[in-house]
Short mmCIF file of C-alpha atoms in Angstrom, two decimals:
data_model
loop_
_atom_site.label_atom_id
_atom_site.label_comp_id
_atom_site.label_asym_id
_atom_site.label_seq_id
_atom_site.Cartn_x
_atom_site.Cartn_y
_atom_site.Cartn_z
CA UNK A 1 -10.57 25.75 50.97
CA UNK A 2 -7.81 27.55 49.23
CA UNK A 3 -8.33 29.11 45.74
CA UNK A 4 -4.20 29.12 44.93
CA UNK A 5 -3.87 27.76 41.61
CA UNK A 6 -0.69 25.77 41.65
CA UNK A 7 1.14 25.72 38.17
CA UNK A 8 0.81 22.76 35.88
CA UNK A 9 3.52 20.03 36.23
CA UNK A 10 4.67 17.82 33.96
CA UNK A 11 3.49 15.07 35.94
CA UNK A 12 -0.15 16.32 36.02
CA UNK A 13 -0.06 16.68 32.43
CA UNK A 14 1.03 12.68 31.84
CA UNK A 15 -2.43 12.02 34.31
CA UNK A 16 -4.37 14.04 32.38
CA UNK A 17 -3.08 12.97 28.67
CA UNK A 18 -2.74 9.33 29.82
CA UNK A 19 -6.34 8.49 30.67
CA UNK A 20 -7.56 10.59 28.21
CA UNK A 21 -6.16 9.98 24.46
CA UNK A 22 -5.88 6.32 24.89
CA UNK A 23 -9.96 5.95 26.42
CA UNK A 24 -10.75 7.93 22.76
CA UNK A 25 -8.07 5.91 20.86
CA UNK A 26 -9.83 2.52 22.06
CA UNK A 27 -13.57 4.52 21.95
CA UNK A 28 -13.01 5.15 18.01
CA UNK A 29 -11.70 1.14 18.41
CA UNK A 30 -15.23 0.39 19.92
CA UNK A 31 -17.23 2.38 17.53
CA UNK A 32 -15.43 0.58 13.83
CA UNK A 33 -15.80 -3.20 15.82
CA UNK A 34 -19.73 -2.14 17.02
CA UNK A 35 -20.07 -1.04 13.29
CA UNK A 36 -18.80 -4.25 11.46
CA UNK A 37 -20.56 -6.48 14.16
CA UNK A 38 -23.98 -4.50 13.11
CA UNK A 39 -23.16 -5.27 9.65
CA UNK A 40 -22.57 -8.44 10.06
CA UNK A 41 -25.54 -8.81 11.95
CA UNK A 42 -27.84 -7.19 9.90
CA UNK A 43 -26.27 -9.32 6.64
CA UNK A 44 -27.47 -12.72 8.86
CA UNK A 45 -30.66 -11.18 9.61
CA UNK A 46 -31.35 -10.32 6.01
CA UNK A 47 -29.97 -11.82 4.14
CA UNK A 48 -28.90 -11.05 0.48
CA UNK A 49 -30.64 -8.30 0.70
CA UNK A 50 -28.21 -6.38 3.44
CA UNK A 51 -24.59 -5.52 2.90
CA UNK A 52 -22.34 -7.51 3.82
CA UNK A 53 -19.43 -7.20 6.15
CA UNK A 54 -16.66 -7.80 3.64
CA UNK A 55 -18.10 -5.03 1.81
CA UNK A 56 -16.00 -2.50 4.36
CA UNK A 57 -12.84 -4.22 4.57
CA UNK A 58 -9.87 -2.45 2.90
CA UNK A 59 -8.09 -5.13 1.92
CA UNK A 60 -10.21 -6.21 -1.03
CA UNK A 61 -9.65 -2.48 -2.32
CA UNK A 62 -6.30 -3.28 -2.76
CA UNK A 63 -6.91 -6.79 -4.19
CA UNK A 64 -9.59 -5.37 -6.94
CA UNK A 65 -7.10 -2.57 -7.58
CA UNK A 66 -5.38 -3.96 -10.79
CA UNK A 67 -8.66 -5.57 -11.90
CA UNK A 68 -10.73 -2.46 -11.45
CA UNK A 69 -7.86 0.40 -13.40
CA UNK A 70 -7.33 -2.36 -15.94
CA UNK A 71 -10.59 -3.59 -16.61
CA UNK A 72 -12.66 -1.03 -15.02
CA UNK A 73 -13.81 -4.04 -12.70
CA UNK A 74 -14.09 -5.23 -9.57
CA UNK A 75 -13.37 -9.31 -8.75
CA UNK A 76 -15.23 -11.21 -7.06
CA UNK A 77 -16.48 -10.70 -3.72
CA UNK A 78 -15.36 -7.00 -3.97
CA UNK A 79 -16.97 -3.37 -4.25
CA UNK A 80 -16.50 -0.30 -5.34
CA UNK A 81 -16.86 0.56 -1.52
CA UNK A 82 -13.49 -1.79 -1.11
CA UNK A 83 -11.66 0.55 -2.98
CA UNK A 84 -12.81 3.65 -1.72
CA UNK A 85 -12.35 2.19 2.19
CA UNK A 86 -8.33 1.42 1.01
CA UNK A 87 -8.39 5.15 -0.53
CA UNK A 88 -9.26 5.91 2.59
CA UNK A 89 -6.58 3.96 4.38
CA UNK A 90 -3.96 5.11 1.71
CA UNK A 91 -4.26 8.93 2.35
CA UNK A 92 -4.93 8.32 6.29
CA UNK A 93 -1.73 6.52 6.01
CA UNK A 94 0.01 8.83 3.77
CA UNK A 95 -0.81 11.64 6.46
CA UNK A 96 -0.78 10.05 9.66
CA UNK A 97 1.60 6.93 8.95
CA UNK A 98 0.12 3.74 11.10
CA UNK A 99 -3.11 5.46 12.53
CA UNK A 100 -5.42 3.00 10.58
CA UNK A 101 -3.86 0.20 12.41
CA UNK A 102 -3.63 1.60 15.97
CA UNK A 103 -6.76 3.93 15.86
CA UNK A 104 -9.47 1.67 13.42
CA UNK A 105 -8.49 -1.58 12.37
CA UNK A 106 -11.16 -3.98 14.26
CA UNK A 107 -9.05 -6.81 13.75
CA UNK A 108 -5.83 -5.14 15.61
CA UNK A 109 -8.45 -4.23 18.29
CA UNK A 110 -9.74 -7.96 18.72
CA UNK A 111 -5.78 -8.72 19.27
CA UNK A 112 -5.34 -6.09 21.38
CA UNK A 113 -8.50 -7.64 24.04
CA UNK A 114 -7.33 -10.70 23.79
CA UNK A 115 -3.97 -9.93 24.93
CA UNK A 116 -5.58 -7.81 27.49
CA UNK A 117 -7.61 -10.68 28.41
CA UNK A 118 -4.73 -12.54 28.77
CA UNK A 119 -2.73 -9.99 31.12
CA UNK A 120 -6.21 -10.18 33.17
CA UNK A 121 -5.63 -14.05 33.57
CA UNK A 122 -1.87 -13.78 34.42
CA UNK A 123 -2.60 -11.26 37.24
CA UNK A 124 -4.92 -14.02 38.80
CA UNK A 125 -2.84 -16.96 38.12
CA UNK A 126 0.76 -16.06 39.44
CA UNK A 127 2.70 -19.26 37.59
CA UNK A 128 0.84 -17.73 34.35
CA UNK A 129 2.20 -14.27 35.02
CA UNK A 130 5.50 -15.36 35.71
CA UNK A 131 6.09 -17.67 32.80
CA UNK A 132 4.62 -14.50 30.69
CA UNK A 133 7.08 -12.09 32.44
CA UNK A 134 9.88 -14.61 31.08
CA UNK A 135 8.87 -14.55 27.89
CA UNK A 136 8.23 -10.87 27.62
CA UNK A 137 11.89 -10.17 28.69
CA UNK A 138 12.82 -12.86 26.24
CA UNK A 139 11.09 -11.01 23.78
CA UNK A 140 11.70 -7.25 24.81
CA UNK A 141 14.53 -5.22 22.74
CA UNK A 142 15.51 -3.42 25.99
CA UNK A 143 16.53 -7.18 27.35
CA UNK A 144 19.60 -8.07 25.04
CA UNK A 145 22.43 -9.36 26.39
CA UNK A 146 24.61 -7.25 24.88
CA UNK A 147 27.32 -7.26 21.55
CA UNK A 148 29.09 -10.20 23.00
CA UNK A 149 26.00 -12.08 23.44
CA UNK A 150 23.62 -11.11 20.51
CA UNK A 151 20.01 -11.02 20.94
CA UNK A 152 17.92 -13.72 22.89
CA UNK A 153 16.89 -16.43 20.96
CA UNK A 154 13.14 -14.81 20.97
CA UNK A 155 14.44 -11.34 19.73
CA UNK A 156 15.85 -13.62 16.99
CA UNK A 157 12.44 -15.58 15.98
CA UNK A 158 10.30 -11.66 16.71
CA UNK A 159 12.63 -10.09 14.08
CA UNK A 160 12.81 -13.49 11.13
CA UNK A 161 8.66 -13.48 11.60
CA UNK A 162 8.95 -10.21 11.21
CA UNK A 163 9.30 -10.38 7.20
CA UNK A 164 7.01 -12.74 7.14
CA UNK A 165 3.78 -10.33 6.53
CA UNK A 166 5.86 -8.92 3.47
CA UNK A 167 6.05 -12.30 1.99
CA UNK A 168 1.92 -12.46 2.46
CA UNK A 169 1.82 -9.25 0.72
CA UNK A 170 3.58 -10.30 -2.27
CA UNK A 171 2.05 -13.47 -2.59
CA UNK A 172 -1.34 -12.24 -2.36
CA UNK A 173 -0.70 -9.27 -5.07
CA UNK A 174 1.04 -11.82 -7.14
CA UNK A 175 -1.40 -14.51 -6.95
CA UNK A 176 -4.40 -11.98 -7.36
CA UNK A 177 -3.11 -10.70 -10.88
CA UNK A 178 -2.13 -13.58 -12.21
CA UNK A 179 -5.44 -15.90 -11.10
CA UNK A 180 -8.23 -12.48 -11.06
CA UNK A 181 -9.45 -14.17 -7.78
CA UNK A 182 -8.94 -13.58 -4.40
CA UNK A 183 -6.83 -16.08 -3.13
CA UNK A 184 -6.30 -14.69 0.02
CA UNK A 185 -9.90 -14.96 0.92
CA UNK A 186 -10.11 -18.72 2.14
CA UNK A 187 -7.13 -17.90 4.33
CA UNK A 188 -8.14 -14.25 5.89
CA UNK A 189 -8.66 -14.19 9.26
CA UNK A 190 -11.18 -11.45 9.29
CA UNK A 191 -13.17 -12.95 6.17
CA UNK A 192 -12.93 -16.06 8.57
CA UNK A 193 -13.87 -13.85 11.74
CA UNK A 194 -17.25 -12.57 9.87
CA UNK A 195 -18.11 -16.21 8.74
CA UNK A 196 -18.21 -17.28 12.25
CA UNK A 197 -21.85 -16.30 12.97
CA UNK A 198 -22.65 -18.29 9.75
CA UNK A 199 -20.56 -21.13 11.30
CA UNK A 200 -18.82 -21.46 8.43
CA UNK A 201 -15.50 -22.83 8.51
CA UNK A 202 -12.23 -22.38 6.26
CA UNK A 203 -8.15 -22.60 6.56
CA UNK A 204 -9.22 -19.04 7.53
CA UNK A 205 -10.89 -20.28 10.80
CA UNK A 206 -7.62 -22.09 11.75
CA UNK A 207 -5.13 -18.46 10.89
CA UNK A 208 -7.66 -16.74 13.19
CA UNK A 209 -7.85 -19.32 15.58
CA UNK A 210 -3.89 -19.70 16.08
CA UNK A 211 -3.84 -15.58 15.63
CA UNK A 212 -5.84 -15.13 18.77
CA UNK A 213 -3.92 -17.72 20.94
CA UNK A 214 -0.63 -16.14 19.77
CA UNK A 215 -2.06 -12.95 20.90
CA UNK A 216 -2.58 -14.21 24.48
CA UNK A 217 1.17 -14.25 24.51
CA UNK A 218 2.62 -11.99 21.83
CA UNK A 219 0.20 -8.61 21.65
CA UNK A 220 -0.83 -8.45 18.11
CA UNK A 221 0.88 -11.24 16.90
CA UNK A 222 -1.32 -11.05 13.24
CA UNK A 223 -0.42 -7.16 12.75
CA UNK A 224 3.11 -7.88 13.73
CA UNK A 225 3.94 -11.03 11.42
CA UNK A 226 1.01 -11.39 9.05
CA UNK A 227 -0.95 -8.83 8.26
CA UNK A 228 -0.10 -8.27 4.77
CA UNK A 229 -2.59 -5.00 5.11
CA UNK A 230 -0.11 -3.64 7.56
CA UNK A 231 2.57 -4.29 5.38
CA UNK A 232 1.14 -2.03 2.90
CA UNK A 233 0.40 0.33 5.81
CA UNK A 234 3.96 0.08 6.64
CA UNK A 235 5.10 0.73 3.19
CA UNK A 236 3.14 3.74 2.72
CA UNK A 237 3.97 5.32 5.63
CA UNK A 238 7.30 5.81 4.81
CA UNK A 239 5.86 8.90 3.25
CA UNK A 240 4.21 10.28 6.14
CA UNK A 241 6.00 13.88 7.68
CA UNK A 242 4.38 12.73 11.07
CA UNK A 243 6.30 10.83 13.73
CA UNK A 244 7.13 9.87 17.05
CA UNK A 245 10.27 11.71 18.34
CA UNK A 246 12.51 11.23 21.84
CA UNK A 247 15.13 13.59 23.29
CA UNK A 248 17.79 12.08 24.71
CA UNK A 249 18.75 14.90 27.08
CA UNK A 250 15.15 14.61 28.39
CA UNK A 251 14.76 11.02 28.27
CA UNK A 252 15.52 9.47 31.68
CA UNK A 253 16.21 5.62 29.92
CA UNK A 254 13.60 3.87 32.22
CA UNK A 255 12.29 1.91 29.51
CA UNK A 256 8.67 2.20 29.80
CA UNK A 257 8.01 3.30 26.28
CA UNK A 258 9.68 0.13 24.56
CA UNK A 259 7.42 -2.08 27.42
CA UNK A 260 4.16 -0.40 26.08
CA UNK A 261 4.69 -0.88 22.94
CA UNK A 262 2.22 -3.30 21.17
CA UNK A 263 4.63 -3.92 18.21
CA UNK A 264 7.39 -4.64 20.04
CA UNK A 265 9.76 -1.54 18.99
CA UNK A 266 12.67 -0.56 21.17
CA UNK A 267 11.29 3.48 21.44
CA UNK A 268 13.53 3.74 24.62
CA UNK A 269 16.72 3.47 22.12
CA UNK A 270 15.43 5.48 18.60
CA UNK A 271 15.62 9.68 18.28
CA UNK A 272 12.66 8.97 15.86
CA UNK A 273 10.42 6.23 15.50
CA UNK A 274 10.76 5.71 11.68
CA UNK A 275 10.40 2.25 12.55
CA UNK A 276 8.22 0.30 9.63
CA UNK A 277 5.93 -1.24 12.33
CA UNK A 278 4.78 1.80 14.24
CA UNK A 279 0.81 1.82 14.20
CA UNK A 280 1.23 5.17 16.16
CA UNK A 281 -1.42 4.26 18.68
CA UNK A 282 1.04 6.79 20.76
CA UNK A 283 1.50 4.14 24.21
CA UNK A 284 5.13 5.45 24.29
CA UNK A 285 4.06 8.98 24.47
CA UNK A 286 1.12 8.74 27.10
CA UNK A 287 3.32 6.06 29.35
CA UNK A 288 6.47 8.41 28.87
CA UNK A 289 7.20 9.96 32.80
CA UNK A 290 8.68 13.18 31.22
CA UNK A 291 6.47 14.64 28.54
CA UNK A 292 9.23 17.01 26.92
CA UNK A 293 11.17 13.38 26.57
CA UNK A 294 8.87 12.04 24.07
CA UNK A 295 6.05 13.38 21.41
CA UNK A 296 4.48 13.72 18.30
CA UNK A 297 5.90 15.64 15.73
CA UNK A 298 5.36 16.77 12.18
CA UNK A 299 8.27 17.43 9.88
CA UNK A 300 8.60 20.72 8.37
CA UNK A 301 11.81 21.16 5.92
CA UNK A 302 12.44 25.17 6.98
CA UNK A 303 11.65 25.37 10.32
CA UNK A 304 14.16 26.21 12.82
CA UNK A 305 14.98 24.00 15.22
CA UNK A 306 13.94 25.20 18.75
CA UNK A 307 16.16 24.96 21.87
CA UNK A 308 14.79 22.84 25.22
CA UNK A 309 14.09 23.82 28.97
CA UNK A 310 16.73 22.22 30.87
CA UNK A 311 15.62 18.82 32.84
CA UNK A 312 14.57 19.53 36.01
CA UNK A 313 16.07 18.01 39.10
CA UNK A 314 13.78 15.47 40.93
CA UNK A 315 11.92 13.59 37.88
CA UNK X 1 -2.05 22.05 15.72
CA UNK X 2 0.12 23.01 18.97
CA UNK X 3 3.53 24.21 18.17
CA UNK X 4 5.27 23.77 21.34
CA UNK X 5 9.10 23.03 21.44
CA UNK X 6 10.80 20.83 23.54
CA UNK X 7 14.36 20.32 22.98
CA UNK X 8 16.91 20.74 20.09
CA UNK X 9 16.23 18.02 17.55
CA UNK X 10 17.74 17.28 13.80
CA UNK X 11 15.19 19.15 11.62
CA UNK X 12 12.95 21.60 12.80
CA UNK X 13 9.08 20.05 13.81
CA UNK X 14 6.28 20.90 15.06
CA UNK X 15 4.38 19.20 17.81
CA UNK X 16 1.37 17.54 17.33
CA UNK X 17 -0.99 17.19 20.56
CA UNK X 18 -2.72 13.95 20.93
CA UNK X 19 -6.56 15.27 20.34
CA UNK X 20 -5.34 16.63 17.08
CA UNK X 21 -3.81 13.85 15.64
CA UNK X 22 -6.99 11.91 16.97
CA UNK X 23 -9.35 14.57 14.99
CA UNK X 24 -6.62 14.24 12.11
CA UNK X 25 -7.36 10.67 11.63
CA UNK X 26 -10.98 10.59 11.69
CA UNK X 27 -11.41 13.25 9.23
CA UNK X 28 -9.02 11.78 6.96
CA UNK X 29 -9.93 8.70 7.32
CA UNK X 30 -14.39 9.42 7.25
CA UNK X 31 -14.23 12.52 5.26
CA UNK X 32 -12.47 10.66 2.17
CA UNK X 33 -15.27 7.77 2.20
CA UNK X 34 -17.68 10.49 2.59
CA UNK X 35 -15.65 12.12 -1.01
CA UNK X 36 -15.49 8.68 -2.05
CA UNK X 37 -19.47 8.27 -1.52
CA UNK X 38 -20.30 11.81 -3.09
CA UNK X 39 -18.21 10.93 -6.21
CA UNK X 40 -19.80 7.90 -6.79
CA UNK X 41 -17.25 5.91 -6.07
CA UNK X 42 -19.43 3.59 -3.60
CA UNK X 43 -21.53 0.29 -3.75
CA UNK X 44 -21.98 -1.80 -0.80
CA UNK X 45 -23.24 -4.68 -3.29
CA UNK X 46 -22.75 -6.63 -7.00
CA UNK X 47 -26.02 -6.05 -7.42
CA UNK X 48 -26.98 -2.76 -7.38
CA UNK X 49 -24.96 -0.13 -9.15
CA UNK X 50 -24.07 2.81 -7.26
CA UNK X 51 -26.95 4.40 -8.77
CA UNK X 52 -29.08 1.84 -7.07
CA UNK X 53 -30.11 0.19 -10.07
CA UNK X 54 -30.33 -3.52 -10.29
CA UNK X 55 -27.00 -5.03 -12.42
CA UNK X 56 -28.40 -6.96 -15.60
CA UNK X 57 -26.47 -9.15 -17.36
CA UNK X 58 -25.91 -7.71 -20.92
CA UNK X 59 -24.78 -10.85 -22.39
CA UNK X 60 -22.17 -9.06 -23.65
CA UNK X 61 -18.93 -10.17 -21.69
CA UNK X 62 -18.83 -13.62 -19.37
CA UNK X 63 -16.79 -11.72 -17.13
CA UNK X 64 -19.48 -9.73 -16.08
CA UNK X 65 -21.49 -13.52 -14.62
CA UNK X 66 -21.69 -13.12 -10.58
CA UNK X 67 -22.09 -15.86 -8.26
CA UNK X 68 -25.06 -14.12 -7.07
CA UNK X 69 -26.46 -14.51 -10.91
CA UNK X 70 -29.08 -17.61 -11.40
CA UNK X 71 -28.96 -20.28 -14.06
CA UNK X 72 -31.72 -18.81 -15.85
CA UNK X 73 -30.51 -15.40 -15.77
CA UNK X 74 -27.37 -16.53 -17.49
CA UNK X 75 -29.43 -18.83 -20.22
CA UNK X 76 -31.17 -15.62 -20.89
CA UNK X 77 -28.44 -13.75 -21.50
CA UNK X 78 -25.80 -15.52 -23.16
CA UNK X 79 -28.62 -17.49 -25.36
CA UNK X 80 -26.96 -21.07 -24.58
CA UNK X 81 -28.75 -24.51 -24.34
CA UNK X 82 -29.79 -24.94 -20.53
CA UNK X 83 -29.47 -29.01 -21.22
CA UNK X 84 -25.63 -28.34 -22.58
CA UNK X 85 -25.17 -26.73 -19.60
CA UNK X 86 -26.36 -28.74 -17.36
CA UNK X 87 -24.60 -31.64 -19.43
CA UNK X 88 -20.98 -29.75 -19.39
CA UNK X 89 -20.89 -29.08 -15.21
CA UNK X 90 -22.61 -32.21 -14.48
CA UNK X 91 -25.37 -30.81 -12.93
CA UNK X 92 -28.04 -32.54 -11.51
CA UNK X 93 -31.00 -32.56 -13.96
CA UNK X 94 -33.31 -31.33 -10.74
CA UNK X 95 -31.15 -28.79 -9.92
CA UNK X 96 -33.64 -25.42 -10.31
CA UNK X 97 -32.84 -23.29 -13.16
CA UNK X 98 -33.43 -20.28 -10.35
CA UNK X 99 -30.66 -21.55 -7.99
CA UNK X 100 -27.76 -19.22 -7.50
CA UNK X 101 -24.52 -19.71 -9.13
CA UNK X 102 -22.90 -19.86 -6.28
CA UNK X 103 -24.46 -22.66 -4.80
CA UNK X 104 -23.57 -25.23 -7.77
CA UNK X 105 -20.29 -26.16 -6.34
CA UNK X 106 -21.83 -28.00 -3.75
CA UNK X 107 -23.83 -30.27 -6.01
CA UNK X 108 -21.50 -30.48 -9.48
CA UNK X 109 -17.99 -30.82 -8.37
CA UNK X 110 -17.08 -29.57 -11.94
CA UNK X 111 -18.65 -26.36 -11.51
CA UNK X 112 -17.48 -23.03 -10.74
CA UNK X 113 -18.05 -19.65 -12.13
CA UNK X 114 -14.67 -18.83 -14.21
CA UNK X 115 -14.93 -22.53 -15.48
CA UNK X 116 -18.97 -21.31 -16.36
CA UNK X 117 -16.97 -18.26 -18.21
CA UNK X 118 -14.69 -19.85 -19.95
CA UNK X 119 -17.55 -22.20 -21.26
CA UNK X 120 -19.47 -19.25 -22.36
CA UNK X 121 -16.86 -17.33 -24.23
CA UNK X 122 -15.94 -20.90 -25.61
CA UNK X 123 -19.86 -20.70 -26.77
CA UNK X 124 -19.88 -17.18 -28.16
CA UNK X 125 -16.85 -18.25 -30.35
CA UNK X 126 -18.78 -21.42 -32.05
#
């Protein structure tokens, strides 16, 4: 057996990063879904007399916000541990940019099964798989035709719905000041998504019903064009120094980082991903061939800029 | 945090290895609910307050009337006539004075709990 240690590749270092970050990324996803579903278990078991589940969504933080620094209140259906799970959110986001959404948010994670689920079925039904393939080029940035062309019709439709979780947003912080209810509630997908084992049934039912089948064919359809918590997300994160960052002199254009990509952002194309959607779940960097071509970086005004090893022939 | 460069980029930066942005997020994100908790900024229910201690109405401000809250506990508080009540939401006469708020809607199609605050501060002011 020989004992020559062989220096570390880049290649080894993509099968060793690869397997690794994203089995903790969706581990930490396991843990925050097992958590709500005890939650929400122990609230059927018990009763009144448990917590329940809403009691740890963000969301309603930033619904009860006005209510609670005006009044000193919280509205209905809301906690103070609302507001101190979107406190949370707020300085993970203000930090880390998207991590709530790619690393914790148990309703991105259902999305991101189902959609898993569904590349499961299309690798066992071929007609499936290659109607999917279609519509995944339709939808990919890296497919455009071109500047005489335009984009594809579905680039199109990906980038008007893409507003539309903005528009949820501001009609849920308008209506909740004005009314002092949640009117969000009866249509929440998540509110709708712990109701289930109650078999209770609301508009919200419906939103998460038609989220999940969207998600069979668009991966995290909800976060992408709904979620009016990822809009906040999105907003906030804006202030974040940390980012994704590519090297064109490294990069070898193959694309693979826009394909991972759960939100649909052309990564292959961007220097840095400042893009408003990133939930930094970091699929570009782990699927990325060359490591130098792609990482994670954190800003710092002052520091030098650092000069790069020269690609290497054969990758 | 790792500080290894790669290549010649806009601003300087400094790379961030995967584990440590994983570690990064759960502290931020667990360690300011467990500030949150510590400061007393935490309660998993209306009816506790994050003492523990069981909310009672004070019959001060309607605003303060739950869903949760009973019939009676609200009569209690706000010193109003259970019949008028009863009379104003159109609620059945058999209707339990210790059913929950809550649960009115389904059997008085007039009731809800802001319309059963704006009835009591309409009460306070006679």
């Amino acid at each position: 057996m020989s004992s020559t240690v062989s220096p570390r590749t880049p290649t080894d270092r993509v099968r060793w990063r690869r397997p690794s970050l994203q089995t903790l990324r969706q581990l930490v996803q396991l843990g925050v879904v097992g958590f709500v579903v005890f939650v929400a278990g122990r609230h059927l078991v018990l009763g009144e007399t448990a917590a329940s589940a809403e009691a740890f969504c963000p969301f309603g933080g930033l619904e009860t916000l006005y209510s609670y620094l005006t009044g000193g209140r919280t509205i209905n259906h809301t906690h103070l541990s609302n507001l101190a799970l979107f406190l949370a959110v707020a300085v993970t986001t203000i930090v880390a940019r998207g991590a709530f959404c790619g690393w914790i948010c148990p309703l991105g994670t259902i999305q991101e099964w189902t959609y898993a689920f569904s590349r499961w079925l299309q690798r066992r039904i071929p007609p499936l798989g290659r109607a999917m393939n279609a519509l995944r080029k339709s939808l990919n940035p890296r497919s455009a035709r071109g500047s005489a062309t335009g984009p594809t019709l579905g680039q199109r439709i990906d980038h008007g719905l893409s507003y539309g979780r903005y528009l949820v947003l501001a009609w849920i912080i308008g209506g909740t000041i004005t009314y002092g209810r949640m009117v969000f509630r009866d249509h929440d997908p998540w509110s709708a998504f712990l109701s289930l084992a109650e078999l209770q049934l609301s508009v919200g039912t419906a939103v998460l019903a038609v989220s999940l089948i969207a998600s069979l064919f668009v991966e995290r359809a909800w976060c992408r064009y709904a979620c009016p918590l990822g809009a906040t997300i999105s907003l906030m994160g804006r202030l974040s120094p940390v980012r994704i960052e590519r090297v064109e002199s490294a990069c070898t254009s193959c694309g693979l980082c826009t394909q991972r990509c759960p939100m649909g952002i052309d990564v292959a194309r961007a220097d840095a991903i400042t893009d408003l959607s990133c939930i930094t779940c970091l699929r570009c960097v782990n699927e990325c061939p060359r490591p130098e071509a792609i990482d994670l970086r954190l800003a710092i005004p002052g520091i030098r800029p650092a000069a790069a090893p020269a690609p290497t022939s054969g990758d | 945090m790792n500080t290894q460069t790669t290549a010649p980029r806009a601003r300087g930066s400094l790379r961030i290895s995967g584990l440590t942005y994983a570690a990064l997020i759960l502290v931020l994100f667990f360690g300011t609910i467990q500030i949150a908790q510590y400061a007393g900024l935490w309660s998993v229910s209306g009816k506790l307050t994050p003492d523990g201690a069981a909310i009672q109405l004070s019959g001060a401000d309607p605003a303060e009337v739950k869903g949760w809250m009973t019939i009676e506990s609200v009569v209690d508080a706000y010193h109003v006539d259970k019949a008028a009540l009863y009379a104003r939401f159109g609620i059945p006469a058999e209707t339990p004075s210790r059913a929950a708020l809550k649960d009115l809607e389904a059997v008085a199609p007039d009731f809800s709990v802001t319309a059963l605050r704006e009835w009591l501060i309409e009460q306070a002011a006679l």
